[in-house]
Coordinates of C-alpha atoms and ligand atoms in Angstrom, one line a residue:
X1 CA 19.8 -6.1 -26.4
X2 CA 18.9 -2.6 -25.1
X3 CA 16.0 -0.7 -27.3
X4 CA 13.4 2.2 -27.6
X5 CA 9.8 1.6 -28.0
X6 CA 7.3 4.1 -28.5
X7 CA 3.6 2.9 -27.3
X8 CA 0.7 4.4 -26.4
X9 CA -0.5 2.4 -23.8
X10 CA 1.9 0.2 -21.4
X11 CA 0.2 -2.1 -18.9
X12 CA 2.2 -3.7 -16.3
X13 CA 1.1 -6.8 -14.8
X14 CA -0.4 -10.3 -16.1
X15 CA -2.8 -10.8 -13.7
X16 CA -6.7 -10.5 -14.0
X17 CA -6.4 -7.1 -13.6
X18 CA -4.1 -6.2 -16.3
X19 CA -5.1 -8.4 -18.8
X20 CA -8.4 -6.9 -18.8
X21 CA -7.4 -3.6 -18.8
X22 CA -5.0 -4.6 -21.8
X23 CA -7.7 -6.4 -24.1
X24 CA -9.9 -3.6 -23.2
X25 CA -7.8 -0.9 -25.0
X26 CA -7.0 -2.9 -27.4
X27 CA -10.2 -3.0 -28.7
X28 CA -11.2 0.2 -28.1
X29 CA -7.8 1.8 -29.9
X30 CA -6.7 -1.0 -32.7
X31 CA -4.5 1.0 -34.6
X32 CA -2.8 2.2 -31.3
X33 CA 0.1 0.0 -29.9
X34 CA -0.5 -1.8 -26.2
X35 CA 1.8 -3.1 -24.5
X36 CA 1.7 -5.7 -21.9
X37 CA 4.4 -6.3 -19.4
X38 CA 4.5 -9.0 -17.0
X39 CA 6.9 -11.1 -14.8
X40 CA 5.5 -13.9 -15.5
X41 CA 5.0 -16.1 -18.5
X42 CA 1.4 -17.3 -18.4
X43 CA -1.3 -14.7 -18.6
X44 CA -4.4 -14.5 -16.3
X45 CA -7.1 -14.2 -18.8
X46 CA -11.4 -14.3 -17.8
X47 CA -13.5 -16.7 -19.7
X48 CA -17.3 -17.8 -19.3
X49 CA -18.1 -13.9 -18.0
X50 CA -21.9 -14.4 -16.6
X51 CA -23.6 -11.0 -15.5
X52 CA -25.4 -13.1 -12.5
X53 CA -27.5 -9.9 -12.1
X54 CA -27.6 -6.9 -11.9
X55 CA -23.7 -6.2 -9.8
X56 CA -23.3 -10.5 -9.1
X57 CA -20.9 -11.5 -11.2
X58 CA -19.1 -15.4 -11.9
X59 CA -16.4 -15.9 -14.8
X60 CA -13.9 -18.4 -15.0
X61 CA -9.9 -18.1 -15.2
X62 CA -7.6 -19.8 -17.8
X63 CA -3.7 -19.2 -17.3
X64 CA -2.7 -18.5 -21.4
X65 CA 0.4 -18.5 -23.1
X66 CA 0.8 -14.7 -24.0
X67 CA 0.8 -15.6 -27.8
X68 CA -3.3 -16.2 -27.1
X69 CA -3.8 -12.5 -26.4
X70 CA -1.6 -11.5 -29.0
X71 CA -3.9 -13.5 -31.9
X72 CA -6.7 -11.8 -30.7
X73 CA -5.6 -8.5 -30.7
X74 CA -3.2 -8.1 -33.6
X75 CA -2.0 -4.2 -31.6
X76 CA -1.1 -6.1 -28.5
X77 CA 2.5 -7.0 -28.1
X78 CA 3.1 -9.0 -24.5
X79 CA 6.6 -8.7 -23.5
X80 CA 7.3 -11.1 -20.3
X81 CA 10.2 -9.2 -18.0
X82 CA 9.8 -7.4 -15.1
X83 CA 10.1 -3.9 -14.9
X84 CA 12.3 -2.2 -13.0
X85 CA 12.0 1.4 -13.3
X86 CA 9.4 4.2 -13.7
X87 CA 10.2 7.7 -14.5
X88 CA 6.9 9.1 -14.4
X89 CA 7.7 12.8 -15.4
X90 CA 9.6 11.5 -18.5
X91 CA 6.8 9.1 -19.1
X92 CA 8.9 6.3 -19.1
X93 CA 9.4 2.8 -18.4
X94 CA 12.7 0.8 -18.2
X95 CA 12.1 -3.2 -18.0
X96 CA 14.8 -6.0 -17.0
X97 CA 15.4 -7.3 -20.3
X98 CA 17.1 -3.9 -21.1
X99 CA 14.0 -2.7 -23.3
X100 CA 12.9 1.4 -22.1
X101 CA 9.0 2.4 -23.4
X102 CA 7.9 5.7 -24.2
X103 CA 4.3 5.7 -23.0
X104 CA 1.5 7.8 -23.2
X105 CA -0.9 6.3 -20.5
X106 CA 0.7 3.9 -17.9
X107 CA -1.5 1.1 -15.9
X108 CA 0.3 -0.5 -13.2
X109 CA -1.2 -3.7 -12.5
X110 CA 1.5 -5.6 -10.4
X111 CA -0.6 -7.2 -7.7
X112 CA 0.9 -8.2 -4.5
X113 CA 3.0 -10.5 -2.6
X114 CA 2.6 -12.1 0.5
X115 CA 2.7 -10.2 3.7
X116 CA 5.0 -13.1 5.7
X117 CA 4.9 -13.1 9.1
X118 CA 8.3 -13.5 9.1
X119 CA 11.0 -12.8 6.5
X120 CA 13.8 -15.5 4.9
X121 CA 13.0 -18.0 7.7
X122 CA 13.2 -21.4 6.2
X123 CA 10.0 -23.0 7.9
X124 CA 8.0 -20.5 7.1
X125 CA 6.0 -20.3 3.8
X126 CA 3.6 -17.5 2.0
X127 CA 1.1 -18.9 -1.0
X128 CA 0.4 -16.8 -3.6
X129 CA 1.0 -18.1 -6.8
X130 CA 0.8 -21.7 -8.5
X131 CA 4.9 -22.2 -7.7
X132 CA 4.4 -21.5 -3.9
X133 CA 1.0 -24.0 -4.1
X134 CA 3.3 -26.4 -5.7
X135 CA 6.2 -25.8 -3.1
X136 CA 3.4 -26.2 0.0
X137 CA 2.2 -29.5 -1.8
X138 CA 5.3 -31.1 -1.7
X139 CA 6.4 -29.8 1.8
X140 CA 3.0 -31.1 3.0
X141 CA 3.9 -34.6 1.8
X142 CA 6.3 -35.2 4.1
X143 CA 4.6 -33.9 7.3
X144 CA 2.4 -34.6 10.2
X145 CA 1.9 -31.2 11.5
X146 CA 1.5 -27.9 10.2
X147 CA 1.0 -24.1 11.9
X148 CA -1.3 -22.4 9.7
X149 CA -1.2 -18.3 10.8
X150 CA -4.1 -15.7 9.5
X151 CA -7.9 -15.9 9.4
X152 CA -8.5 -15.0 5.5
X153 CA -9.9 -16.6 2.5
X154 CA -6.7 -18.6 1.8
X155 CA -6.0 -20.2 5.8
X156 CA -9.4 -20.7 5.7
X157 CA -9.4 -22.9 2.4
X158 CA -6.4 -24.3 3.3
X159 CA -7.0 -26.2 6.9
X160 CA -10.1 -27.4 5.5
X161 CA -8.7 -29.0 2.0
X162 CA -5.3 -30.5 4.2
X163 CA -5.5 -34.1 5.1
X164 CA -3.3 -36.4 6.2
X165 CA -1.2 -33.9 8.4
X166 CA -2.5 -32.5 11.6
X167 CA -3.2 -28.6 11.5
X168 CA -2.7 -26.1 14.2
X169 CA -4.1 -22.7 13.3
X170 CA -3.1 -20.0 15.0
X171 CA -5.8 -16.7 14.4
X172 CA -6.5 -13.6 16.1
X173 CA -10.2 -13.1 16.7
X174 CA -12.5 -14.8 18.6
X175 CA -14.1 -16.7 15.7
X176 CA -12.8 -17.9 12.3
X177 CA -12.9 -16.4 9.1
X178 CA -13.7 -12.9 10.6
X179 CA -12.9 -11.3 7.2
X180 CA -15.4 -12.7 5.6
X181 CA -17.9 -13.5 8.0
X182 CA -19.2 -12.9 11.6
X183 CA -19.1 -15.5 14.8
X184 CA -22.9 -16.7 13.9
X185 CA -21.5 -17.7 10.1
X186 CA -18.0 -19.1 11.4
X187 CA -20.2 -21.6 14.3
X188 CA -22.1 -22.8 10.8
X189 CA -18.5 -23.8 9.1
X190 CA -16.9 -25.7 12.1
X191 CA -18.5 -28.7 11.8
X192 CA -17.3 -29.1 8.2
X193 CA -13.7 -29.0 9.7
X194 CA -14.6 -31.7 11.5
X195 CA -15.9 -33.9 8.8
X196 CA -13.8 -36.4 7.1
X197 CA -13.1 -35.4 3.9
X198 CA -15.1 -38.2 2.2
X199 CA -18.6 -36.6 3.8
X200 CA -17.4 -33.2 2.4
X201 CA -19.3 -33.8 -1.1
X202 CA -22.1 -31.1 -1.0
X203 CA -22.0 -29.4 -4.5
X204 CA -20.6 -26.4 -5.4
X205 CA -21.1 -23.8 -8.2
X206 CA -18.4 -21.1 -8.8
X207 CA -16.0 -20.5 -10.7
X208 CA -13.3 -22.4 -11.9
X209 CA -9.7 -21.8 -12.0
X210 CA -7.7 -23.8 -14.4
X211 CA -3.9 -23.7 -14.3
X212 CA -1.7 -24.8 -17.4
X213 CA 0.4 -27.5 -16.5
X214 CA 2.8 -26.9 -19.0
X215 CA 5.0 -25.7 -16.0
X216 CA 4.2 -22.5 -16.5
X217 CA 2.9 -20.0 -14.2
X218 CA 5.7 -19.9 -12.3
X219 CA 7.5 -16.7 -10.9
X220 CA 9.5 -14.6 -13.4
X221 CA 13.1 -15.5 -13.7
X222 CA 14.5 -12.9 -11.6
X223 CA 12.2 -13.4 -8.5
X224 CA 9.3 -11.9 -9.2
X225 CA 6.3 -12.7 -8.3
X226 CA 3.8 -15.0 -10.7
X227 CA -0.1 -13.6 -10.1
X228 CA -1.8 -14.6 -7.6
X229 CA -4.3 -17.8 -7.5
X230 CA -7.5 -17.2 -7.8
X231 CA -11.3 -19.5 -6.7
X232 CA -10.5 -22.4 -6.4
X233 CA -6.6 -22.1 -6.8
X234 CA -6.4 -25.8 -4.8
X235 CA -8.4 -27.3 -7.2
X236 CA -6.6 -30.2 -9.1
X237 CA -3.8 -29.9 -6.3
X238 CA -3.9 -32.5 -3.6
X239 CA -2.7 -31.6 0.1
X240 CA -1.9 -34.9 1.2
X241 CA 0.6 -34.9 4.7
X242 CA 2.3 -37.6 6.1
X243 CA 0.2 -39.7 7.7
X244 CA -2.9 -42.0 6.8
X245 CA -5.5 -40.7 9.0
X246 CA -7.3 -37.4 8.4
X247 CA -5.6 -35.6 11.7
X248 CA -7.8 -32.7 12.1
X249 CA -7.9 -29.1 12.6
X250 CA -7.5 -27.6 16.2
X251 CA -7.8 -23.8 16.6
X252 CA -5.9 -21.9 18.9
X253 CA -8.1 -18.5 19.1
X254 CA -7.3 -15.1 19.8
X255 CA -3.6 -15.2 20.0
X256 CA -0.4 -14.4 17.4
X257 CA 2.4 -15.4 17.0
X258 CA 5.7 -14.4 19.1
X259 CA 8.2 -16.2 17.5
X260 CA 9.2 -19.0 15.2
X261 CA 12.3 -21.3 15.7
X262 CA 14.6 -23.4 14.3
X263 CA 15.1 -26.6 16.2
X264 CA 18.5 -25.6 16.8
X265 CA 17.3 -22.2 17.6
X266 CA 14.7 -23.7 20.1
X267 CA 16.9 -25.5 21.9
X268 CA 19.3 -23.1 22.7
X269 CA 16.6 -20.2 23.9
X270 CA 15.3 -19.3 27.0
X271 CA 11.6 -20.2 26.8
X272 CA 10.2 -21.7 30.3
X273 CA 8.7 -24.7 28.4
X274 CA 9.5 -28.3 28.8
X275 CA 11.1 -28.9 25.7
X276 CA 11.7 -32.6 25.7
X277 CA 8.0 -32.7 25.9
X278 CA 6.8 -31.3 22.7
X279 CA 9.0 -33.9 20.6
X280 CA 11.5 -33.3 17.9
X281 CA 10.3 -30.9 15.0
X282 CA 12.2 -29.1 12.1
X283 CA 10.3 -25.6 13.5
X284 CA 8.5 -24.4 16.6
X285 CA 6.0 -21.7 17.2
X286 CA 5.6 -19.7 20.0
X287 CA 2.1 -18.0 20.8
X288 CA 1.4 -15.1 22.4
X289 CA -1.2 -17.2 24.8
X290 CA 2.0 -18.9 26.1
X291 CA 1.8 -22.2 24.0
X292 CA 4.4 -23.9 22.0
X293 CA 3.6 -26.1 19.0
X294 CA 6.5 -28.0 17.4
X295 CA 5.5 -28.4 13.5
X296 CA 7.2 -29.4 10.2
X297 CA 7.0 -25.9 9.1
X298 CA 4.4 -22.8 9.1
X299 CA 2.0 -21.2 6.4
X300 CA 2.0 -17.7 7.0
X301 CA -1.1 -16.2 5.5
X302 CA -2.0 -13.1 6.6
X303 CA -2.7 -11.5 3.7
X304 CA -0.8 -9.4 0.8
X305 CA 0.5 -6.4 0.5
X306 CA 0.2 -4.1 -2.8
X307 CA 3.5 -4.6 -4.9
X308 CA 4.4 -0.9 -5.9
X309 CA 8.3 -1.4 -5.3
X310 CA 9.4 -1.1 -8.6
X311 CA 7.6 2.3 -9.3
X312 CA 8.0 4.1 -6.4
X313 CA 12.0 5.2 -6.5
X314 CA 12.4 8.9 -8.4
X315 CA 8.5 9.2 -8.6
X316 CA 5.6 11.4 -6.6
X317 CA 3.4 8.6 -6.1
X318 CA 0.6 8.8 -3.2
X319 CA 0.4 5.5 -1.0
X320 CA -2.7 4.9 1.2
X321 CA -2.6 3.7 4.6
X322 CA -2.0 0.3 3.3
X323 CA 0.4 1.2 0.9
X324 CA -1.4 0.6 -2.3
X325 CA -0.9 3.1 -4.7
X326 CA -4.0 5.6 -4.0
X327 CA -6.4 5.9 -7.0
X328 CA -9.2 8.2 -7.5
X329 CA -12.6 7.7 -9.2
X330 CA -10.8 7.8 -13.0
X331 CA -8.1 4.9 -11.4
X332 CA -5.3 7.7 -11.7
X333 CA -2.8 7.8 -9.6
X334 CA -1.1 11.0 -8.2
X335 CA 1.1 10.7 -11.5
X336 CA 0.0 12.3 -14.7
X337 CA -0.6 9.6 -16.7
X338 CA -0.4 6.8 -14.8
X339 CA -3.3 4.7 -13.9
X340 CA -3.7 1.9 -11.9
X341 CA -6.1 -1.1 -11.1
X342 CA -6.6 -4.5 -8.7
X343 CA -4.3 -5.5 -5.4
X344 CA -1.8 -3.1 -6.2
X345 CA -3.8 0.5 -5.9
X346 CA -6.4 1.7 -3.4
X347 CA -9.6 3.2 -4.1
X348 CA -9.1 6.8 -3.1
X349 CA -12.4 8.2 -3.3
X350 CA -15.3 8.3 -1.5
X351 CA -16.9 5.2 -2.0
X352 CA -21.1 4.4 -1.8
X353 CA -22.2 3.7 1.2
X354 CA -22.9 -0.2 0.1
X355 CA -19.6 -0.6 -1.5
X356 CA -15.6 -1.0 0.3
X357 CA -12.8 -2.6 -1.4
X358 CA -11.5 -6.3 -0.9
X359 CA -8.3 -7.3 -2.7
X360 CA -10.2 -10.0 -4.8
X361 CA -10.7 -11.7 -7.7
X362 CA -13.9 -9.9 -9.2
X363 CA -12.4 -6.1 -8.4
X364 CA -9.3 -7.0 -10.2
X365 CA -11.6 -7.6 -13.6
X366 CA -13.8 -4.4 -12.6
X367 CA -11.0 -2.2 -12.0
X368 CA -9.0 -3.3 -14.8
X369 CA -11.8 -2.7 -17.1
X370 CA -13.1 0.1 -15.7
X371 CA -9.3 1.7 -15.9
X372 CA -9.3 1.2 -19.6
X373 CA -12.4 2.8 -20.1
X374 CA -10.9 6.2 -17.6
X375 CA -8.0 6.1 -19.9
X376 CA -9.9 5.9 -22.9
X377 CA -11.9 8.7 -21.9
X378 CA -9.1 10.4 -21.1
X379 CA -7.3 10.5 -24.4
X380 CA -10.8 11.0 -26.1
X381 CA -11.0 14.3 -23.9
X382 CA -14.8 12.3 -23.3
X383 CA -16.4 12.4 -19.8
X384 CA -16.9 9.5 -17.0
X385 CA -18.9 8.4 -14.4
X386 CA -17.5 6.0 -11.6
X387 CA -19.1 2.2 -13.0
X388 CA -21.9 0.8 -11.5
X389 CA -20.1 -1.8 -10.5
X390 CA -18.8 0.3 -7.6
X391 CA -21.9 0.8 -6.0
X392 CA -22.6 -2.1 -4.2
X393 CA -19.8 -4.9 -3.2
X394 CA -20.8 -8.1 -4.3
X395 CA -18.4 -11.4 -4.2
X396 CA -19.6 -15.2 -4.7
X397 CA -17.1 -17.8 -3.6
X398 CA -17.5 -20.7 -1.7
X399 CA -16.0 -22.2 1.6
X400 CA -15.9 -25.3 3.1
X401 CA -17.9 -26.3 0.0
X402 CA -20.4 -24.1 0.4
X403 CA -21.6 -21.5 -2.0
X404 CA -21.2 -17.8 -0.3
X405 CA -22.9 -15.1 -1.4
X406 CA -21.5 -11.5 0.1
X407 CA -23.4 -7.9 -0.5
X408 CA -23.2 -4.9 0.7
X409 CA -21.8 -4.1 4.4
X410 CA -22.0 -8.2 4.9
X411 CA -20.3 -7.9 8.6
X412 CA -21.9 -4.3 9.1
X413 CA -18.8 -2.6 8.2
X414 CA -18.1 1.2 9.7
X415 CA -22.1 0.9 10.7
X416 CA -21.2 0.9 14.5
X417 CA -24.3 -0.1 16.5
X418 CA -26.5 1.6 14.0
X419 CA -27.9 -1.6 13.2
X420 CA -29.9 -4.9 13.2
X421 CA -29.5 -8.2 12.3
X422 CA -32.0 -11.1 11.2
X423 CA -30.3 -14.2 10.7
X424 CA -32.3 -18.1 9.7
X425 CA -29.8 -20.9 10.0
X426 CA -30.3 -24.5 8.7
X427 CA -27.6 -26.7 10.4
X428 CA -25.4 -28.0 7.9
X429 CA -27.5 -26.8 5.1
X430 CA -27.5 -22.6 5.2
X431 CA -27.2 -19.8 6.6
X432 CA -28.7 -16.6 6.0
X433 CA -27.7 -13.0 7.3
X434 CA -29.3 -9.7 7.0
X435 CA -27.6 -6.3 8.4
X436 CA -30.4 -3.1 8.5
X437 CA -29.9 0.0 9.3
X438 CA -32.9 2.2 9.8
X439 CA -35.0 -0.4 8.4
X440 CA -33.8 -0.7 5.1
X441 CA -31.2 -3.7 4.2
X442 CA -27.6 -2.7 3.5
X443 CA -25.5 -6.3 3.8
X444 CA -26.1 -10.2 3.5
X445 CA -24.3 -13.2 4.1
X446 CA -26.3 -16.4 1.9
X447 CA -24.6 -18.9 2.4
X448 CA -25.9 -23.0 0.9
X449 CA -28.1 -22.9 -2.2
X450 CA -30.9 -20.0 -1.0
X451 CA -31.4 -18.3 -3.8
X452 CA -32.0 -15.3 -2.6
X453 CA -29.1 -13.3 -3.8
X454 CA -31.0 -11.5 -6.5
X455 CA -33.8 -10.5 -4.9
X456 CA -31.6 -9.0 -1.7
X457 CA -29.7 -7.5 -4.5
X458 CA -32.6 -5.7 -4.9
X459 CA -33.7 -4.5 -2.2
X460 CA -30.1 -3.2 -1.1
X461 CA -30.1 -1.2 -4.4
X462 CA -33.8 0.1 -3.9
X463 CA -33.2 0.8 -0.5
X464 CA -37.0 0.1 0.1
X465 CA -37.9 0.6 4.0
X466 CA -38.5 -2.9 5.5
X467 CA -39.3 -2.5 9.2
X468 CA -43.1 -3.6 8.4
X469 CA -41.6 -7.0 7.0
X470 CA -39.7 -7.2 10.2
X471 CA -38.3 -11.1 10.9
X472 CA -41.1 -12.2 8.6
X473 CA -38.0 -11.3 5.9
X474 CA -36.3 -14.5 6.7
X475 CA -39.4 -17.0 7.4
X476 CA -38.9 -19.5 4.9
X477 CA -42.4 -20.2 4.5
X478 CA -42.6 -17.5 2.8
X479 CA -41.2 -17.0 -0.6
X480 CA -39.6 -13.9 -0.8
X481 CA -39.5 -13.5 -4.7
X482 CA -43.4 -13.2 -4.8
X483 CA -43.5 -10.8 -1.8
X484 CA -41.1 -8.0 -3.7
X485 CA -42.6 -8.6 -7.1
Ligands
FAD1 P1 -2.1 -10.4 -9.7 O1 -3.0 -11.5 -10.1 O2 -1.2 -10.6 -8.5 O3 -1.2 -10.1 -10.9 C1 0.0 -9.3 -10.8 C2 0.8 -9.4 -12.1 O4 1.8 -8.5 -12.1 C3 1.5 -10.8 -12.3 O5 1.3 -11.2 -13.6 C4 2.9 -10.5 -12.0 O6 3.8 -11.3 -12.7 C5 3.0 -9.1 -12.5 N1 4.1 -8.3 -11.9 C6 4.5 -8.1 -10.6 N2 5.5 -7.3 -10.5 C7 5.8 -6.9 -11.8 C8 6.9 -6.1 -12.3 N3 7.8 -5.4 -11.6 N4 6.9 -6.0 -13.7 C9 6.0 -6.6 -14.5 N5 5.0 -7.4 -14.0 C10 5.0 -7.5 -12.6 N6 -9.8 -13.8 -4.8 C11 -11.1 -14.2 -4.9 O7 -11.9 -13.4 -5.4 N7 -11.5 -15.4 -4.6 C12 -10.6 -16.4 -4.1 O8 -11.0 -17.5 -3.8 C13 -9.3 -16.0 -4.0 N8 -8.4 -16.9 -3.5 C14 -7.1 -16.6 -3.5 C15 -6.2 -17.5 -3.1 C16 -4.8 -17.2 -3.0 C17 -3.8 -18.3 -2.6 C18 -4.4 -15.9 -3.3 C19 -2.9 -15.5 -3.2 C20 -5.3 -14.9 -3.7 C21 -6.7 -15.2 -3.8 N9 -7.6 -14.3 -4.2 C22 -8.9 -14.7 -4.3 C23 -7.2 -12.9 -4.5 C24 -7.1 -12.7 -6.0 O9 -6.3 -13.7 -6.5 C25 -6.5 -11.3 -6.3 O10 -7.2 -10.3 -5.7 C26 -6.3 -11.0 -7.8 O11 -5.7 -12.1 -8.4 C27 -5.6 -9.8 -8.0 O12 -5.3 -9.6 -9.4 P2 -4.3 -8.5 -9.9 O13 -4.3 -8.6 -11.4 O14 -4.5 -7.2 -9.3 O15 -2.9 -9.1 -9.4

């Protein structure tokens, strides 16, 4: 039944970045009303928060019914549907269950979906959320051979968690996982994708992901998309193929894809290649380098792209270059009164010189809180300052099972060849990067158990001059800690 709500603040989106934002007004206005709309029926909420130092953060995720938030905070109503129209000069919001809300700060939160390869091709699958996991797991089951396309924290999870199912993966650059890391770091991983999965036991601390299996999680009844998975989103999910052996990984570098076929659509095109020879397959990819690999289907996962659809129609809202909604140091968009925070906006000011924005996990939390607080501020006519949190980029994750520490301008980001590197690596054990730039440290790649992330921490934020030290920085004889004390 159609209805009128007056609230003060409406947040859209039940991912990490909304929920945050949500319970942080909350609390900071509880006789005000908040609002929380989200397609989906499970809400992303952060438990175990641990301030690892000084920017390092780890937290865990718990998928909660909706009714969790709204014990806790007795002002915030969750309403799961989709919305489906923004009228941003009337301040304005019309959702799919027929309800309109009469706001007087906006945050949209809504994430982002997958950027597939290819659209509405039956072979070809995105993962973003628990149902598309749970659709790739049971695809998986039945097959021997998969084409995994894109070189980013989720292909890179994924070829080395699949067994049983022999995985072709398709990437651009010259080395793997170039988002994340350099050639140097991606030489240290490919042994583990050789490993059989039983010698893959080295131990791992981050954080935890924990899905509901109540069934929930799953995309919003009319389509929309559920939020996106978080660290260690495979966890608890096994992807098992076909067949009995582990069948390996084998990397076909430096190319893209041209096209993807049917088998009836293979057979009746014009490519030069022996068909008979590459066997019988529900799908076939053709490369760019001239190969063709029959498969059972292909994981396209090249990334997201911001969701603004639903707010853009009628409205004078500014999209960066890759279309997220542009923010600027208060998280406002170029709407009065409407904010917005995580995968869906894009920072729009001028960020430190040790800090860039990556579409993950920990930025959602920082943006959504730090949202809250603008608005706050903003209806409390109080002043700001951009968080702390901005100035240097910090993530912890782990790949391959190893821990992976990133600060700063980890792959020398925008520096050009304005700097140096010093790198130590223990085969199989860790590797250790350090970018400089006129002698004092401005990125790092840790990756094992070395301990050093606080103390390079440090001496990014300090911005002491290191040239003295030169590689004596990195001689693991020599404990670090005491030195900088
Ligand atoms: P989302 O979590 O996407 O939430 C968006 C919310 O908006 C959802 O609740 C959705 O239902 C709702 N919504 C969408 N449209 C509407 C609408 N019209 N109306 C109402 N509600 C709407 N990051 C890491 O840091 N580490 C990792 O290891 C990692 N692994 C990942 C693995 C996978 C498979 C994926 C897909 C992402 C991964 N990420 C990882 C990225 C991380 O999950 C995202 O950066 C983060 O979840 C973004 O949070 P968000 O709140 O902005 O958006």
């Amino acid at each position: 039944m159609a209805s009128d709500k007056q609230v003060t603040f409406v947040i859209v989106g039940g991912g990490i970045a909304g929920v945050t934002c949500a319970e942080q007004i909350a609390s900071q206005f509880p006789s005000d009303g908040v609002c929380l709309l989200t397609a989906s029926p499970l809400v992303k909420t952060v438990i175990n928060f641990k301030q690892v130092s000084k920017t390092l953060e780890e937290f865990d995720i718990e998928e909660q019914p909706s009714s969790v938030l709204e014990e806790k905070y007795p002002n915030l109503k969750v309403i799961q549907s989709a919305v489906k129209l923004l009228r941003a000069k009337e301040h304005l919001l019309q959702a799919e269950n027929g309800q309109t809300f009469h706001y007087k700060k906006l945050c949209l939160c809504s994430g982002g979906k997958p950027k597939l390869l290819i659209q509405d091709k039956p072979h070809v699958l995105g993962i973003r959320d628990t149902d598309s996991a749970q659709d790739f797991q049971k695809r998986l089951s039945k097959a021997k051979r998969i084409v995994v396309i894109g070189n980013g924290g989720i292909a890179l999870e994924l070829v080395y968690e699949v067994e049983g199912c022999e995985v072709i993966w398709a990437i651009k650059d010259k080395a793997i996982g170039n988002t994340f890391f350099d050639a140097g770091a991606a030489q240290f991983f490919i042994p583990s994708l050789e490993a059989e999965k039983k010698d893959r036991s080295l131990p791992c601390k981050r954080s935890r992901y924990t899905t509901d299996n109540t069934g929930a999680g799953h995309s919003g009844a009319s389509g929309e998309l559920g939020s996106a998975l978080g660290p260690d989103w495979h966890e608890g999910i096994e992807f098992r193929g076909a067949e009995q052996s582990s069948s390996g990984v084998h990397i076909e570098y430096e190319c893209e894809v041209d096209e993807i076929f049917t088998q009836h659509e293979f057979l009746q095109s014009k490519l030069s290649t022996k068909k008979s020879e590459l066997g019988v397959w529900p799908a076939y990819v053709h490369l760019n380098n001239g190969k063709v690999y029959g498969c059972d289907f292909v994981v396209s996962a090249t990334g997201v792209v911001p969701n603004t659809e639903p707010f853009l129609h009628g409205n004078n809202l500014d999209l960066a270059e890759d279309h997220g909604l542009r923010v600027d140091d208060h998280m406002r968009t170029s709407e009065q009164d409407v904010y917005a925070a995580g995968d869906v906006c894009t920072a729009g000011w001028k960020p430190s010189a040790l800090w860039q924005q990556m579409r993950l996990w920990t930025q959602a939390r920082q943006m959504g809180w730090y949202a809250a607080r603008c608005m706050a501020a903003d209806v409390l006519e109080e002043t700001i300052e951009l968080d702390f949190c901005f100035e240097l980029f910090t993530h912890i994750t782990k790949f391959f099972n190893y821990k992976v520490v990133l600060l700063g301008k980890f792959n020398a980001q925008g520096l050009g060849f304005d700097h140096e590197l010093l790198v130590r690596c223990t085969k199989g054990q860790e590797y250790v990067k350090v970018v400089l730039t006129g002698g004092r440290m401005v990125g790092a790649v840790l990756i094992g158990e070395t301990d050093l992330e606080e103390t390079f921490e440090n001496l990014i934020l300090n911005q002491m001059d290191l040239s003295r030290y030169g590689e004596e920085l990195l001689n693991p004889n020599i404990d670090i800690e005491d030195y900088f004390d």
